[in-house]
Short mmCIF file of C-alpha atoms in Angstrom, two decimals:
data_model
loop_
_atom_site.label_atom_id
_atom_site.label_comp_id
_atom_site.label_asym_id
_atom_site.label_seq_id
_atom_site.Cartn_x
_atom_site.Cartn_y
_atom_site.Cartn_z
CA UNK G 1 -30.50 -35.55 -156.16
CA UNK G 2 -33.52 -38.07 -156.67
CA UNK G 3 -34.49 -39.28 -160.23
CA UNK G 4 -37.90 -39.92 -160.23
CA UNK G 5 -39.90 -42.17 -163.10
CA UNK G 6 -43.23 -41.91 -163.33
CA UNK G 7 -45.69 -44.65 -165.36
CA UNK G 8 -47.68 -44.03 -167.62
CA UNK G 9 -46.46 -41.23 -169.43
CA UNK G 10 -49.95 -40.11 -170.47
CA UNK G 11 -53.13 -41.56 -170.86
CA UNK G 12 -56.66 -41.54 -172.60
CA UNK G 13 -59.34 -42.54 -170.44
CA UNK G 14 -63.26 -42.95 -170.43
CA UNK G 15 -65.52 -41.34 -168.15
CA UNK G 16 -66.10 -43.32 -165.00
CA UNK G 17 -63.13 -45.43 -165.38
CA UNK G 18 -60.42 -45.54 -162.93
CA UNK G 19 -56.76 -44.71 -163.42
CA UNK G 20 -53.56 -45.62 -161.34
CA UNK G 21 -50.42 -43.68 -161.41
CA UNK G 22 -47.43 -45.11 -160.28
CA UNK G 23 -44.10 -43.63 -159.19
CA UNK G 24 -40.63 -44.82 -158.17
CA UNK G 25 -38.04 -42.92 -156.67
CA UNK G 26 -33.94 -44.46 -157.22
CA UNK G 27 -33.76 -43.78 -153.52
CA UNK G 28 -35.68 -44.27 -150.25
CA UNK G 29 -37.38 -40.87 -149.07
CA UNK G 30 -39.53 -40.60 -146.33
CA UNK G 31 -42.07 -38.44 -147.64
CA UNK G 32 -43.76 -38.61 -151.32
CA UNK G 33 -46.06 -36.03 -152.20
CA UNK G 34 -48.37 -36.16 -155.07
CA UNK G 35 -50.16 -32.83 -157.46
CA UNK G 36 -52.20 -31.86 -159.92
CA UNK G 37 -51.58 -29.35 -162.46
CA UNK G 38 -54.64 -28.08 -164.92
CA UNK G 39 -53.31 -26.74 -168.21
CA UNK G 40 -51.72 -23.26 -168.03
CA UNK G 41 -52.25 -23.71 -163.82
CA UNK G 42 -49.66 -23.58 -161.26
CA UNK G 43 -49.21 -26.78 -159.08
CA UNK G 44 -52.02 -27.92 -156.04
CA UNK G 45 -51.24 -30.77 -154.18
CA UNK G 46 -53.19 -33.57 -153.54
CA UNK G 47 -51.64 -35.29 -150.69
CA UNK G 48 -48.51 -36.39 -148.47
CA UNK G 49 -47.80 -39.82 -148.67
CA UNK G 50 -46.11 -41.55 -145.91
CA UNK G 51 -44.74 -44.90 -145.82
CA UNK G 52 -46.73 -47.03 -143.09
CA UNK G 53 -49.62 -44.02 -142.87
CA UNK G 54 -52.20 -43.17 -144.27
CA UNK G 55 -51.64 -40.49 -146.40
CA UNK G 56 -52.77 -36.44 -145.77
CA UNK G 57 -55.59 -34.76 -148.10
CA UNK G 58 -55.63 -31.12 -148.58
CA UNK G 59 -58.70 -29.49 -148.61
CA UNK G 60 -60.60 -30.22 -151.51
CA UNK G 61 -59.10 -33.80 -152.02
CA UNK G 62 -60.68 -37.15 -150.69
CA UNK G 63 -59.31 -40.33 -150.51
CA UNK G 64 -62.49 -41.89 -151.96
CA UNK G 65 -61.49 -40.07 -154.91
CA UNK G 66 -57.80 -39.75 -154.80
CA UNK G 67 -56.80 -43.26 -153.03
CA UNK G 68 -52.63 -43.54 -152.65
CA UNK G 69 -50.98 -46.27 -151.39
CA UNK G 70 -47.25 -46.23 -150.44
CA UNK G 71 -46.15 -49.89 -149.84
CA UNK G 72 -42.18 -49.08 -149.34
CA UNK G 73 -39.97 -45.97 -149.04
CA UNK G 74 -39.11 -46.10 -152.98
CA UNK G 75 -42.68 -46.09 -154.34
CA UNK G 76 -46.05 -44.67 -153.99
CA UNK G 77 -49.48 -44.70 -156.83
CA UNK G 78 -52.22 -42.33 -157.06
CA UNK G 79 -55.44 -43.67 -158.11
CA UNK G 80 -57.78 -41.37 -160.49
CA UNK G 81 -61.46 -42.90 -159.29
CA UNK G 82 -64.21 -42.27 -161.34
CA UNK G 83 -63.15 -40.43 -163.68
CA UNK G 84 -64.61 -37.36 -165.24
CA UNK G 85 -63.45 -35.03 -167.97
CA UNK G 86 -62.56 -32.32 -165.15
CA UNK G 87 -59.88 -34.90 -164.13
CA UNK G 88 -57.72 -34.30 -167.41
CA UNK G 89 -54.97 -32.72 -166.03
CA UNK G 90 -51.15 -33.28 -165.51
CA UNK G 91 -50.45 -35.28 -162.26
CA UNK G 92 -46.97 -35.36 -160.88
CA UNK G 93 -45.12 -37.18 -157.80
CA UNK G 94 -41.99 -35.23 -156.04
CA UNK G 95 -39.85 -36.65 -153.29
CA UNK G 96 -37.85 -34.16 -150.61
CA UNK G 97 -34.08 -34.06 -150.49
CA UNK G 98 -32.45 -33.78 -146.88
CA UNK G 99 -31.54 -30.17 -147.85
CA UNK G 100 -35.39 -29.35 -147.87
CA UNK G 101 -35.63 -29.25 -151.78
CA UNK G 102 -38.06 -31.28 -153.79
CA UNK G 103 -37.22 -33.16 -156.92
CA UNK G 104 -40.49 -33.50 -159.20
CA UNK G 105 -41.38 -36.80 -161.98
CA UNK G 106 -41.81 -35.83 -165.56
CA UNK G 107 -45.86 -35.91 -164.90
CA UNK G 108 -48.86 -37.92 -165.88
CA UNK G 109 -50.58 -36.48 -168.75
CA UNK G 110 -54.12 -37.61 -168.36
CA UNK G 111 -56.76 -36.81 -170.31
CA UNK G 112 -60.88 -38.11 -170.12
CA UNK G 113 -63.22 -38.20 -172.50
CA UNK J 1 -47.70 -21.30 -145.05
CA UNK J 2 -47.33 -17.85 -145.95
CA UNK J 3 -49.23 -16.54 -149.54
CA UNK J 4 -46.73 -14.85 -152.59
CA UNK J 5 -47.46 -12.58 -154.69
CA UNK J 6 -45.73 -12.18 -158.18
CA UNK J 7 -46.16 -11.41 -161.60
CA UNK J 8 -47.94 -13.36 -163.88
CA UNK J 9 -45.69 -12.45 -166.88
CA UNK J 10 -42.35 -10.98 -167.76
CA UNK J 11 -40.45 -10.39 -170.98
CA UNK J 12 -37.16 -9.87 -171.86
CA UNK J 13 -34.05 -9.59 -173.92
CA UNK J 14 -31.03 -12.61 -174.69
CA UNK J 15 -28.34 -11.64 -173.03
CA UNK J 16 -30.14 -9.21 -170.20
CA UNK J 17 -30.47 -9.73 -166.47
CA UNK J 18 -33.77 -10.74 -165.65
CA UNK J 19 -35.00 -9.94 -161.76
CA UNK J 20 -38.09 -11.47 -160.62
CA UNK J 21 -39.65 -10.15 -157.51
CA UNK J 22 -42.24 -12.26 -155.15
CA UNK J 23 -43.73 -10.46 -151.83
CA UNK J 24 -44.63 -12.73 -148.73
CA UNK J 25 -45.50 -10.45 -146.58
CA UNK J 26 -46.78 -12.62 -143.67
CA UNK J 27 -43.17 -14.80 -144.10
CA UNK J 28 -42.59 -16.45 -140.33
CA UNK J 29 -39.72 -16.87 -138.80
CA UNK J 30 -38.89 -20.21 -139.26
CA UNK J 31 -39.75 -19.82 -143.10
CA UNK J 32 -37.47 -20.01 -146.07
CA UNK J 33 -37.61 -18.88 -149.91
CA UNK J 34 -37.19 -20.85 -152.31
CA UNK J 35 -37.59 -20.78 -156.31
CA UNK J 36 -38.57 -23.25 -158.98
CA UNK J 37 -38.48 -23.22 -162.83
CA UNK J 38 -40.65 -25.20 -164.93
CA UNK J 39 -40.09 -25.93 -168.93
CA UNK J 40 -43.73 -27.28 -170.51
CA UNK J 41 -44.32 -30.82 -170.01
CA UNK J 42 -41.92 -31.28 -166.99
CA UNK J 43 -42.16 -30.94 -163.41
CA UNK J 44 -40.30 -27.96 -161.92
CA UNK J 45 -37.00 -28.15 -160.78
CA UNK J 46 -35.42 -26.43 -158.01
CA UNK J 47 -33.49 -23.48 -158.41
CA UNK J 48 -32.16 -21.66 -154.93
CA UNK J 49 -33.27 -21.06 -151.78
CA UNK J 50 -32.54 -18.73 -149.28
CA UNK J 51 -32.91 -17.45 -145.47
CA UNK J 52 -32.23 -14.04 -145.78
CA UNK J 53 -29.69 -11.67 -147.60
CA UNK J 54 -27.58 -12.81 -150.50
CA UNK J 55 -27.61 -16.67 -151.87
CA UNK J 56 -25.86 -16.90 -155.52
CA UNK J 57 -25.03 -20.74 -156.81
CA UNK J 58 -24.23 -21.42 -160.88
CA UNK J 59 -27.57 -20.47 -162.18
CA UNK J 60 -29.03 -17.48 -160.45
CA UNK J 61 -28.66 -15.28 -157.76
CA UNK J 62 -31.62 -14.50 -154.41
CA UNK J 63 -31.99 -11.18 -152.96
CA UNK J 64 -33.49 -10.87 -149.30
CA UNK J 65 -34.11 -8.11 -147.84
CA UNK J 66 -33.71 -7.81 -143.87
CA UNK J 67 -37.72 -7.36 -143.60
CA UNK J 68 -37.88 -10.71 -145.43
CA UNK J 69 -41.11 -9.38 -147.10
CA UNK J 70 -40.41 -9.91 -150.68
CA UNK J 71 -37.71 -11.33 -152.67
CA UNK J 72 -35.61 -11.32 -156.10
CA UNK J 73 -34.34 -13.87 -158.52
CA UNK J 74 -32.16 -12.86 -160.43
CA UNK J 75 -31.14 -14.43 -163.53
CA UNK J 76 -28.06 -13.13 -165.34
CA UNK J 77 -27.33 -13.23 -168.95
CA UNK J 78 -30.78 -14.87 -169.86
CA UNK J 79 -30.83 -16.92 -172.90
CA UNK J 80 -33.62 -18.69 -175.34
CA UNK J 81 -33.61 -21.74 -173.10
CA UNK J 82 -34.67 -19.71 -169.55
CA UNK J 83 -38.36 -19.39 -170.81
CA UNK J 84 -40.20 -20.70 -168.24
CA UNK J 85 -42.62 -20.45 -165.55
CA UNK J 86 -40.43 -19.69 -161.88
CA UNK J 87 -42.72 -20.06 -159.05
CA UNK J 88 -42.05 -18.42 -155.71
CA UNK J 89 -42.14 -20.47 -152.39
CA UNK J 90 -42.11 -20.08 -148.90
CA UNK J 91 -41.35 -23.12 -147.19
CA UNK J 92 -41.52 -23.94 -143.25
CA UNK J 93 -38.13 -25.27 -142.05
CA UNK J 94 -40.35 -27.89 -139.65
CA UNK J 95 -42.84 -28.87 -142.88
CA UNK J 96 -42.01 -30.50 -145.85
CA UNK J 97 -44.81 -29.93 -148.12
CA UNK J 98 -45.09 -27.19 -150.01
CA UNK J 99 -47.72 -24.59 -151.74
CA UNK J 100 -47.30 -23.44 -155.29
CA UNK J 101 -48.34 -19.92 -156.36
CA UNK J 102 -49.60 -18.78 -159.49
CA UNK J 103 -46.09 -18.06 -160.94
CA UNK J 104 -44.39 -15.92 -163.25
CA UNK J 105 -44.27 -16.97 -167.10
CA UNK J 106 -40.65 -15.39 -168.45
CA UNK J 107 -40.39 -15.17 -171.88
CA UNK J 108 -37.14 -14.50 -173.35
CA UNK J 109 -36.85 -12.90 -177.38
CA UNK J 110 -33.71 -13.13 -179.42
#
């Protein structure tokens, strides 16, 4: 299994401002991929991150928005640009295992005012 | 990556056997199931996954019928602690991300 720490915890923010999450993985995984959950939502995802690649939007995400960088096989940050209170939401990082199963961070609680 | 369908909400007893079915009707070949649980304020954590037929490991049990249409966690002897939200996936053996549905919230009484 992969144990996954993500900083910060939580946050307050101000509208317009810009966030970075970060996240660190004990072990080096290929792929990273990074979600959003609204309160009471199921999971969407944002992106894949690759290390050396850009990273993949799904439909509805942009990277002006939603910039990721992924410097090294143990680490990858999301960016949160320009905030607006629609943003608040939980955002969490999740690595996959060689036997196809992902392991998910404790989440980003972020919430703009 | 094939769509599931599932209930939103389920309720049940401590001590009962708690079966939770998804349908994924347009499942491909190379897909597989798999399940997640998530507690509040924590991402979700893997439960089983299967192919087809039977798959049981130490916490639950997956039912797969030989259509591969639909299929059924099953969670024996639920207690307080399994309240939670289990999502249903289909996953593509040759992609690695993967699509959350909406869910099904369990809630388990004494």
């Amino acid at each position: 299994s992969a144990v996954i720490s993500q900083k910060p915890s939580r946050d307050i923010c101000q509208r317009g401002t810009s966030l970075t999450i970060q996240c660190q993985v004990d072990s080096q995984v290929t792929m990273m991929f990074w979600y959003r959950q609204q309160p009471g939502q199921s999971l969407t995802l944002i992106a894949t991150a690759n290390q050396g690649s850009e990273a993949t939007y799904e439909s509805g995400f942009v990277i002006d928005k939603f910039p990721i960088s992924r410097p090294n096989l143990t680490f990858s940050t999301l960016t949160v640009s320009n905030m607006s209170p629609e943003d608040s939401s939980i955002y969490l990082c999740s690595v996959e295992s060689k036997y196809n199963e992902q392991f998910f961070g404790p989440g980003t609680r972020l919430t703009v005012l | 990556l094939a769509k599931t369908t599932q209930p939103i909400s389920m309720d049940s007893y401590e001590g009962q056997e708690v079966n939770i079915t998804c349908s994924h009707n347009n499942i491909a070949t190379n897909d597989y199931i798999t399940w997640y649980q998530q507690f509040p304020s924590q991402g979700p954590r893997f439960i089983i996954q299967g192919y087809k037929t039977k798959v049981t490991n130490e916490v639950a049990s997956l039912f797969i019928p030989a259509d591969r249409k639909s299929s059924t966690l099953s969670l024996p002897r639920v207690s307080l602690s399994d309240t939670a939200v289990y999502y249903c996936l289909v996953q593509n053996s040759s992609a690695s991300k993967i699509i959350f549905g909406s869910g099904t919230r369990l809630s388990i009484r004494p």
